């Protein structure tokens, strides 16, 4: 109990500010591409600039806002349809290869005992009543699983190339249904089991199938978001 009071007030305020801004961005109250005025936000939220800057720095590190010299902070733009398609085309080139390589290496010392860990990472978190929290937890878990497969490929170049796509950062604002979260778990487990069973062809096929299905699920979410945005625009 006492610990809460010991926390410096500034830190609590920065956390609250972060939560508030994060929620506004996730719900498109602050839409993609929106300019963020530090003065304006500080006044509107009745806080000083210090916690606000702290919150913005954290959002920047997570890729939700961008800072440009002279123009300040803006909410990161969502992917265009073309960028979305490029992203999945590139993932389909690299990630099935990573899964295949990981399956080929599994007998080696570095993977000993990692089978369990990979299987655990394949699991997606339980759907929570708070859709936004579920979405974030799901995205983080999904990112970890894909990063782990990439690392187990044994190719630093491949793992880095996959990491640099920042796929999860770009996808996580699109709403996913609870069904798609459980479908993802089944597909991840298929990838993990093929890697653990040292079957490169099966691992490659399972990752390809997962990405193709994931692409369809995310495309549906993007379309739903666009329709919601169009409605909001029409109301203005
Ligand atoms: Zn996945």
PDB file of C-alpha atoms and ligand atoms in Angstrom:
ATOM      1  CA  UNK A   1       0.000   0.000   0.000  1.00  0.00           C
ATOM      2  CA  UNK A   2       2.631   2.476   1.130  1.00  0.00           C
ATOM      3  CA  UNK A   3       4.646   1.878  -2.028  1.00  0.00           C
ATOM      4  CA  UNK A   4       2.174   3.727  -4.182  1.00  0.00           C
ATOM      5  CA  UNK A   5       2.611   6.872  -2.105  1.00  0.00           C
ATOM      6  CA  UNK A   6       6.388   6.600  -2.282  1.00  0.00           C
ATOM      7  CA  UNK A   7       6.308   6.725  -6.094  1.00  0.00           C
ATOM      8  CA  UNK A   8       7.352  10.132  -7.361  1.00  0.00           C
ATOM      9  CA  UNK A   9       4.305  12.039  -8.514  1.00  0.00           C
ATOM     10  CA  UNK A  10       5.889  12.877 -11.856  1.00  0.00           C
ATOM     11  CA  UNK A  11       6.269   9.190 -12.746  1.00  0.00           C
ATOM     12  CA  UNK A  12       2.643   8.430 -11.956  1.00  0.00           C
ATOM     13  CA  UNK A  13       1.535  11.346 -14.065  1.00  0.00           C
ATOM     14  CA  UNK A  14       3.741  10.294 -16.997  1.00  0.00           C
ATOM     15  CA  UNK A  15       2.268   6.792 -16.807  1.00  0.00           C
ATOM     16  CA  UNK A  16      -1.281   8.139 -16.748  1.00  0.00           C
ATOM     17  CA  UNK A  17      -0.498  10.460 -19.631  1.00  0.00           C
ATOM     18  CA  UNK A  18       1.001   7.581 -21.575  1.00  0.00           C
ATOM     19  CA  UNK A  19      -2.096   5.420 -20.969  1.00  0.00           C
ATOM     20  CA  UNK A  20      -4.412   8.221 -22.000  1.00  0.00           C
ATOM     21  CA  UNK A  21      -2.523   9.008 -25.225  1.00  0.00           C
ATOM     22  CA  UNK A  22      -2.088   5.337 -26.051  1.00  0.00           C
ATOM     23  CA  UNK A  23      -5.813   4.785 -25.677  1.00  0.00           C
ATOM     24  CA  UNK A  24      -6.639   7.844 -27.814  1.00  0.00           C
ATOM     25  CA  UNK A  25      -4.311   6.587 -30.566  1.00  0.00           C
ATOM     26  CA  UNK A  26      -5.603   3.006 -30.431  1.00  0.00           C
ATOM     27  CA  UNK A  27      -9.177   4.223 -30.664  1.00  0.00           C
ATOM     28  CA  UNK A  28      -8.303   6.719 -33.422  1.00  0.00           C
ATOM     29  CA  UNK A  29      -9.476   9.647 -31.294  1.00  0.00           C
ATOM     30  CA  UNK A  30      -6.020  10.815 -32.315  1.00  0.00           C
ATOM     31  CA  UNK A  31      -6.104   9.465 -35.879  1.00  0.00           C
ATOM     32  CA  UNK A  32      -3.087   8.249 -37.885  1.00  0.00           C
ATOM     33  CA  UNK A  33      -1.112  11.206 -39.230  1.00  0.00           C
ATOM     34  CA  UNK A  34      -2.523  13.660 -36.656  1.00  0.00           C
ATOM     35  CA  UNK A  35      -0.128  16.376 -35.507  1.00  0.00           C
ATOM     36  CA  UNK A  36       0.390  16.507 -31.764  1.00  0.00           C
ATOM     37  CA  UNK A  37       0.943  19.911 -30.268  1.00  0.00           C
ATOM     38  CA  UNK A  38       2.779  19.687 -26.965  1.00  0.00           C
ATOM     39  CA  UNK A  39       1.354  23.026 -25.801  1.00  0.00           C
ATOM     40  CA  UNK A  40      -2.156  22.073 -26.851  1.00  0.00           C
ATOM     41  CA  UNK A  41      -2.067  18.627 -25.254  1.00  0.00           C
ATOM     42  CA  UNK A  42      -0.541  19.953 -22.027  1.00  0.00           C
ATOM     43  CA  UNK A  43      -3.311  22.538 -21.738  1.00  0.00           C
ATOM     44  CA  UNK A  44      -6.055  20.089 -22.692  1.00  0.00           C
ATOM     45  CA  UNK A  45      -4.864  17.467 -20.218  1.00  0.00           C
ATOM     46  CA  UNK A  46      -4.050  20.096 -17.583  1.00  0.00           C
ATOM     47  CA  UNK A  47      -0.507  18.836 -17.077  1.00  0.00           C
ATOM     48  CA  UNK A  48       2.982  20.248 -17.454  1.00  0.00           C
ATOM     49  CA  UNK A  49       5.176  19.418 -20.436  1.00  0.00           C
ATOM     50  CA  UNK A  50       7.560  17.126 -18.529  1.00  0.00           C
ATOM     51  CA  UNK A  51       5.249  14.100 -18.070  1.00  0.00           C
ATOM     52  CA  UNK A  52       3.837  14.718 -21.533  1.00  0.00           C
ATOM     53  CA  UNK A  53       7.279  14.602 -23.150  1.00  0.00           C
ATOM     54  CA  UNK A  54       8.070  11.463 -21.198  1.00  0.00           C
ATOM     55  CA  UNK A  55       4.863   9.801 -22.403  1.00  0.00           C
ATOM     56  CA  UNK A  56       5.540  10.863 -26.003  1.00  0.00           C
ATOM     57  CA  UNK A  57       9.083   9.484 -25.869  1.00  0.00           C
ATOM     58  CA  UNK A  58       7.679   6.132 -24.776  1.00  0.00           C
ATOM     59  CA  UNK A  59       5.076   6.172 -27.548  1.00  0.00           C
ATOM     60  CA  UNK A  60       7.832   7.046 -30.015  1.00  0.00           C
ATOM     61  CA  UNK A  61       9.929   4.088 -28.855  1.00  0.00           C
ATOM     62  CA  UNK A  62       6.899   1.859 -29.464  1.00  0.00           C
ATOM     63  CA  UNK A  63       6.375   3.304 -32.929  1.00  0.00           C
ATOM     64  CA  UNK A  64       2.974   4.820 -32.218  1.00  0.00           C
ATOM     65  CA  UNK A  65       4.149   8.382 -32.742  1.00  0.00           C
ATOM     66  CA  UNK A  66       6.964   9.832 -34.839  1.00  0.00           C
ATOM     67  CA  UNK A  67       9.089  12.869 -34.177  1.00  0.00           C
ATOM     68  CA  UNK A  68      10.365  14.937 -37.077  1.00  0.00           C
ATOM     69  CA  UNK A  69      12.742  17.845 -36.820  1.00  0.00           C
ATOM     70  CA  UNK A  70      10.835  21.150 -36.892  1.00  0.00           C
ATOM     71  CA  UNK A  71       7.366  19.653 -37.243  1.00  0.00           C
ATOM     72  CA  UNK A  72       7.290  17.856 -33.873  1.00  0.00           C
ATOM     73  CA  UNK A  73       5.242  14.759 -33.059  1.00  0.00           C
ATOM     74  CA  UNK A  74       2.668  13.112 -35.300  1.00  0.00           C
ATOM     75  CA  UNK A  75       0.646   9.923 -34.840  1.00  0.00           C
ATOM     76  CA  UNK A  76       2.297   7.236 -36.992  1.00  0.00           C
ATOM     77  CA  UNK A  77       0.389   6.693 -40.226  1.00  0.00           C
ATOM     78  CA  UNK A  78      -1.243   3.322 -40.856  1.00  0.00           C
ATOM     79  CA  UNK A  79       0.049   1.275 -43.744  1.00  0.00           C
ATOM     80  CA  UNK A  80      -1.411   1.937 -47.169  1.00  0.00           C
ATOM     81  CA  UNK A  81      -2.906  -1.078 -48.973  1.00  0.00           C
ATOM     82  CA  UNK A  82       0.219  -1.240 -51.116  1.00  0.00           C
ATOM     83  CA  UNK A  83       2.525  -1.182 -48.081  1.00  0.00           C
ATOM     84  CA  UNK A  84       0.383  -3.812 -46.389  1.00  0.00           C
ATOM     85  CA  UNK A  85       0.727  -6.095 -49.434  1.00  0.00           C
ATOM     86  CA  UNK A  86       4.479  -5.476 -49.657  1.00  0.00           C
ATOM     87  CA  UNK A  87       4.864  -6.283 -45.983  1.00  0.00           C
ATOM     88  CA  UNK A  88       3.184  -9.670 -46.328  1.00  0.00           C
ATOM     89  CA  UNK A  89       4.962 -10.466 -49.624  1.00  0.00           C
ATOM     90  CA  UNK A  90       8.295  -9.866 -47.880  1.00  0.00           C
ATOM     91  CA  UNK A  91       7.300 -11.833 -44.792  1.00  0.00           C
ATOM     92  CA  UNK A  92       6.271 -14.725 -47.074  1.00  0.00           C
ATOM     93  CA  UNK A  93       9.718 -14.677 -48.680  1.00  0.00           C
ATOM     94  CA  UNK A  94      11.662 -14.596 -45.433  1.00  0.00           C
ATOM     95  CA  UNK A  95       9.739 -16.248 -42.611  1.00  0.00           C
ATOM     96  CA  UNK A  96       8.997 -19.663 -44.188  1.00  0.00           C
ATOM     97  CA  UNK A  97      12.726 -19.823 -44.959  1.00  0.00           C
ATOM     98  CA  UNK A  98      13.526 -18.994 -41.332  1.00  0.00           C
ATOM     99  CA  UNK A  99      11.154 -21.745 -40.129  1.00  0.00           C
ATOM    100  CA  UNK A 100      12.752 -24.245 -42.496  1.00  0.00           C
ATOM    101  CA  UNK A 101      16.253 -23.315 -41.311  1.00  0.00           C
ATOM    102  CA  UNK A 102      15.168 -23.517 -37.674  1.00  0.00           C
ATOM    103  CA  UNK A 103      13.822 -27.047 -38.246  1.00  0.00           C
ATOM    104  CA  UNK A 104      17.109 -28.005 -39.887  1.00  0.00           C
ATOM    105  CA  UNK A 105      19.094 -26.812 -36.892  1.00  0.00           C
ATOM    106  CA  UNK A 106      16.971 -28.200 -34.132  1.00  0.00           C
ATOM    107  CA  UNK A 107      19.177 -31.198 -33.421  1.00  0.00           C
ATOM    108  CA  UNK A 108      22.102 -28.947 -32.653  1.00  0.00           C
ATOM    109  CA  UNK A 109      23.119 -27.997 -29.158  1.00  0.00           C
ATOM    110  CA  UNK A 110      21.630 -24.499 -29.229  1.00  0.00           C
ATOM    111  CA  UNK A 111      18.088 -25.835 -29.545  1.00  0.00           C
ATOM    112  CA  UNK A 112      18.371 -28.537 -26.892  1.00  0.00           C
ATOM    113  CA  UNK A 113      15.680 -27.844 -24.353  1.00  0.00           C
ATOM    114  CA  UNK A 114      14.296 -25.011 -26.456  1.00  0.00           C
ATOM    115  CA  UNK A 115      11.454 -27.086 -27.825  1.00  0.00           C
ATOM    116  CA  UNK A 116       9.385 -26.412 -24.732  1.00  0.00           C
ATOM    117  CA  UNK A 117      10.171 -22.698 -24.879  1.00  0.00           C
ATOM    118  CA  UNK A 118       9.161 -22.474 -28.524  1.00  0.00           C
ATOM    119  CA  UNK A 119       5.915 -24.324 -27.851  1.00  0.00           C
ATOM    120  CA  UNK A 120       5.157 -21.914 -24.991  1.00  0.00           C
ATOM    121  CA  UNK A 121       5.845 -18.904 -27.206  1.00  0.00           C
ATOM    122  CA  UNK A 122       3.472 -20.307 -29.829  1.00  0.00           C
ATOM    123  CA  UNK A 123       0.570 -19.859 -27.392  1.00  0.00           C
ATOM    124  CA  UNK A 124      -1.463 -16.671 -27.610  1.00  0.00           C
ATOM    125  CA  UNK A 125      -2.730 -14.936 -24.450  1.00  0.00           C
ATOM    126  CA  UNK A 126      -6.317 -15.452 -23.284  1.00  0.00           C
ATOM    127  CA  UNK A 127      -8.770 -12.955 -24.697  1.00  0.00           C
ATOM    128  CA  UNK A 128      -9.401 -10.263 -22.143  1.00  0.00           C
ATOM    129  CA  UNK A 129     -12.610  -8.264 -21.703  1.00  0.00           C
ATOM    130  CA  UNK A 130     -10.636  -5.146 -22.567  1.00  0.00           C
ATOM    131  CA  UNK A 131     -10.241  -5.404 -26.351  1.00  0.00           C
ATOM    132  CA  UNK A 132      -7.359  -2.944 -26.459  1.00  0.00           C
ATOM    133  CA  UNK A 133      -5.342  -4.801 -23.833  1.00  0.00           C
ATOM    134  CA  UNK A 134      -6.057  -8.107 -25.563  1.00  0.00           C
ATOM    135  CA  UNK A 135      -4.880  -6.646 -28.811  1.00  0.00           C
ATOM    136  CA  UNK A 136      -1.631  -5.398 -27.302  1.00  0.00           C
ATOM    137  CA  UNK A 137      -0.928  -8.641 -25.438  1.00  0.00           C
ATOM    138  CA  UNK A 138      -1.668 -10.645 -28.557  1.00  0.00           C
ATOM    139  CA  UNK A 139       0.576  -8.518 -30.746  1.00  0.00           C
ATOM    140  CA  UNK A 140       3.442  -8.735 -28.272  1.00  0.00           C
ATOM    141  CA  UNK A 141       3.110 -12.518 -28.004  1.00  0.00           C
ATOM    142  CA  UNK A 142       2.890 -12.880 -31.789  1.00  0.00           C
ATOM    143  CA  UNK A 143       5.969 -10.681 -32.252  1.00  0.00           C
ATOM    144  CA  UNK A 144       7.937 -12.785 -29.751  1.00  0.00           C
ATOM    145  CA  UNK A 145       7.060 -16.051 -31.469  1.00  0.00           C
ATOM    146  CA  UNK A 146       8.068 -14.786 -34.904  1.00  0.00           C
ATOM    147  CA  UNK A 147      11.280 -13.295 -33.522  1.00  0.00           C
ATOM    148  CA  UNK A 148      12.114 -16.593 -31.852  1.00  0.00           C
ATOM    149  CA  UNK A 149      11.635 -18.584 -35.072  1.00  0.00           C
ATOM    150  CA  UNK A 150      13.800 -16.022 -36.887  1.00  0.00           C
ATOM    151  CA  UNK A 151      16.545 -16.342 -34.276  1.00  0.00           C
ATOM    152  CA  UNK A 152      16.451 -20.127 -34.383  1.00  0.00           C
ATOM    153  CA  UNK A 153      17.105 -19.955 -38.143  1.00  0.00           C
ATOM    154  CA  UNK A 154      20.722 -19.471 -37.114  1.00  0.00           C
ATOM    155  CA  UNK A 155      21.115 -16.705 -39.688  1.00  0.00           C
ATOM    156  CA  UNK A 156      21.768 -13.328 -38.154  1.00  0.00           C
ATOM    157  CA  UNK A 157      21.207 -11.659 -41.529  1.00  0.00           C
ATOM    158  CA  UNK A 158      17.812 -13.293 -41.977  1.00  0.00           C
ATOM    159  CA  UNK A 159      16.740 -12.584 -38.388  1.00  0.00           C
ATOM    160  CA  UNK A 160      17.765  -8.940 -38.736  1.00  0.00           C
ATOM    161  CA  UNK A 161      15.943  -8.545 -42.060  1.00  0.00           C
ATOM    162  CA  UNK A 162      12.769  -9.962 -40.518  1.00  0.00           C
ATOM    163  CA  UNK A 163      13.120  -7.735 -37.454  1.00  0.00           C
ATOM    164  CA  UNK A 164      13.618  -4.637 -39.587  1.00  0.00           C
ATOM    165  CA  UNK A 165      10.263  -5.100 -41.290  1.00  0.00           C
ATOM    166  CA  UNK A 166       8.663  -4.114 -37.965  1.00  0.00           C
ATOM    167  CA  UNK A 167       5.642  -6.100 -39.081  1.00  0.00           C
ATOM    168  CA  UNK A 168       3.990  -6.185 -35.672  1.00  0.00           C
ATOM    169  CA  UNK A 169       4.445  -2.524 -35.031  1.00  0.00           C
ATOM    170  CA  UNK A 170       2.537  -1.735 -38.211  1.00  0.00           C
ATOM    171  CA  UNK A 171      -0.198  -4.289 -37.776  1.00  0.00           C
ATOM    172  CA  UNK A 172      -1.113  -3.926 -34.144  1.00  0.00           C
ATOM    173  CA  UNK A 173      -3.558  -1.087 -34.454  1.00  0.00           C
ATOM    174  CA  UNK A 174      -5.937  -3.053 -36.636  1.00  0.00           C
ATOM    175  CA  UNK A 175      -8.657  -4.745 -34.607  1.00  0.00           C
ATOM    176  CA  UNK A 176      -8.604  -8.531 -34.493  1.00  0.00           C
ATOM    177  CA  UNK A 177     -11.446 -10.755 -33.340  1.00  0.00           C
ATOM    178  CA  UNK A 178     -11.095 -13.281 -30.469  1.00  0.00           C
ATOM    179  CA  UNK A 179     -11.561 -16.068 -33.073  1.00  0.00           C
ATOM    180  CA  UNK A 180      -8.560 -14.925 -35.056  1.00  0.00           C
ATOM    181  CA  UNK A 181      -6.463 -15.004 -31.890  1.00  0.00           C
ATOM    182  CA  UNK A 182      -7.259 -18.685 -31.252  1.00  0.00           C
ATOM    183  CA  UNK A 183      -6.754 -19.547 -34.925  1.00  0.00           C
ATOM    184  CA  UNK A 184      -3.331 -17.956 -34.678  1.00  0.00           C
ATOM    185  CA  UNK A 185      -2.413 -20.155 -31.724  1.00  0.00           C
ATOM    186  CA  UNK A 186      -3.253 -23.332 -33.652  1.00  0.00           C
ATOM    187  CA  UNK A 187      -1.172 -22.163 -36.621  1.00  0.00           C
ATOM    188  CA  UNK A 188       1.772 -21.175 -34.418  1.00  0.00           C
ATOM    189  CA  UNK A 189       1.697 -24.582 -32.732  1.00  0.00           C
ATOM    190  CA  UNK A 190       1.827 -26.267 -36.156  1.00  0.00           C
ATOM    191  CA  UNK A 191       4.978 -24.250 -36.948  1.00  0.00           C
ATOM    192  CA  UNK A 192       6.529 -25.008 -33.544  1.00  0.00           C
ATOM    193  CA  UNK A 193       5.789 -28.750 -33.733  1.00  0.00           C
ATOM    194  CA  UNK A 194       7.299 -29.034 -37.227  1.00  0.00           C
ATOM    195  CA  UNK A 195      10.450 -27.248 -36.039  1.00  0.00           C
ATOM    196  CA  UNK A 196      10.703 -29.423 -32.928  1.00  0.00           C
ATOM    197  CA  UNK A 197      10.145 -32.559 -35.075  1.00  0.00           C
ATOM    198  CA  UNK A 198      13.019 -31.362 -37.313  1.00  0.00           C
ATOM    199  CA  UNK A 199      10.890 -31.293 -40.462  1.00  0.00           C
ATOM    200  CA  UNK A 200      12.078 -28.325 -42.550  1.00  0.00           C
ATOM    201  CA  UNK A 201       9.536 -28.766 -45.348  1.00  0.00           C
ATOM    202  CA  UNK A 202       6.629 -29.031 -42.923  1.00  0.00           C
ATOM    203  CA  UNK A 203       7.907 -26.042 -40.932  1.00  0.00           C
ATOM    204  CA  UNK A 204       8.207 -23.966 -44.082  1.00  0.00           C
ATOM    205  CA  UNK A 205       4.699 -24.950 -45.214  1.00  0.00           C
ATOM    206  CA  UNK A 206       3.202 -24.283 -41.762  1.00  0.00           C
ATOM    207  CA  UNK A 207       4.739 -20.801 -41.598  1.00  0.00           C
ATOM    208  CA  UNK A 208       3.571 -20.020 -45.134  1.00  0.00           C
ATOM    209  CA  UNK A 209       0.058 -21.145 -44.278  1.00  0.00           C
ATOM    210  CA  UNK A 210       0.062 -19.075 -41.061  1.00  0.00           C
ATOM    211  CA  UNK A 211       1.190 -15.923 -42.893  1.00  0.00           C
ATOM    212  CA  UNK A 212      -1.334 -16.404 -45.692  1.00  0.00           C
ATOM    213  CA  UNK A 213      -4.178 -16.802 -43.192  1.00  0.00           C
ATOM    214  CA  UNK A 214      -2.839 -13.951 -41.068  1.00  0.00           C
ATOM    215  CA  UNK A 215      -2.810 -11.746 -44.156  1.00  0.00           C
ATOM    216  CA  UNK A 216      -6.484 -12.487 -44.794  1.00  0.00           C
ATOM    217  CA  UNK A 217      -7.384 -11.776 -41.129  1.00  0.00           C
ATOM    218  CA  UNK A 218      -5.462  -8.519 -41.058  1.00  0.00           C
ATOM    219  CA  UNK A 219      -6.807  -7.419 -44.447  1.00  0.00           C
ATOM    220  CA  UNK A 220     -10.332  -7.863 -43.054  1.00  0.00           C
ATOM    221  CA  UNK A 221      -9.393  -5.809 -39.991  1.00  0.00           C
ATOM    222  CA  UNK A 222      -7.910  -3.065 -42.170  1.00  0.00           C
ATOM    223  CA  UNK A 223     -11.066  -2.862 -44.263  1.00  0.00           C
ATOM    224  CA  UNK A 224     -13.184  -2.656 -41.101  1.00  0.00           C
ATOM    225  CA  UNK A 225     -10.978   0.151 -39.785  1.00  0.00           C
ATOM    226  CA  UNK A 226     -11.205   2.049 -43.062  1.00  0.00           C
ATOM    227  CA  UNK A 227     -14.988   1.803 -42.988  1.00  0.00           C
ATOM    228  CA  UNK A 228     -15.045   3.051 -39.397  1.00  0.00           C
ATOM    229  CA  UNK A 229     -12.789   5.971 -40.373  1.00  0.00           C
ATOM    230  CA  UNK A 230     -15.010   6.798 -43.344  1.00  0.00           C
ATOM    231  CA  UNK A 231     -18.046   6.874 -41.033  1.00  0.00           C
ATOM    232  CA  UNK A 232     -16.241   9.167 -38.618  1.00  0.00           C
ATOM    233  CA  UNK A 233     -15.259  11.462 -41.488  1.00  0.00           C
ATOM    234  CA  UNK A 234     -18.845  11.539 -42.734  1.00  0.00           C
ATOM    235  CA  UNK A 235     -20.098  12.566 -39.279  1.00  0.00           C
ATOM    236  CA  UNK A 236     -17.759  15.561 -39.115  1.00  0.00           C
TER     237      UNK A 236
HETATM  238 ZN1  LIG B   1       1.963 -15.235 -35.909  1.00  0.00          ZN
END
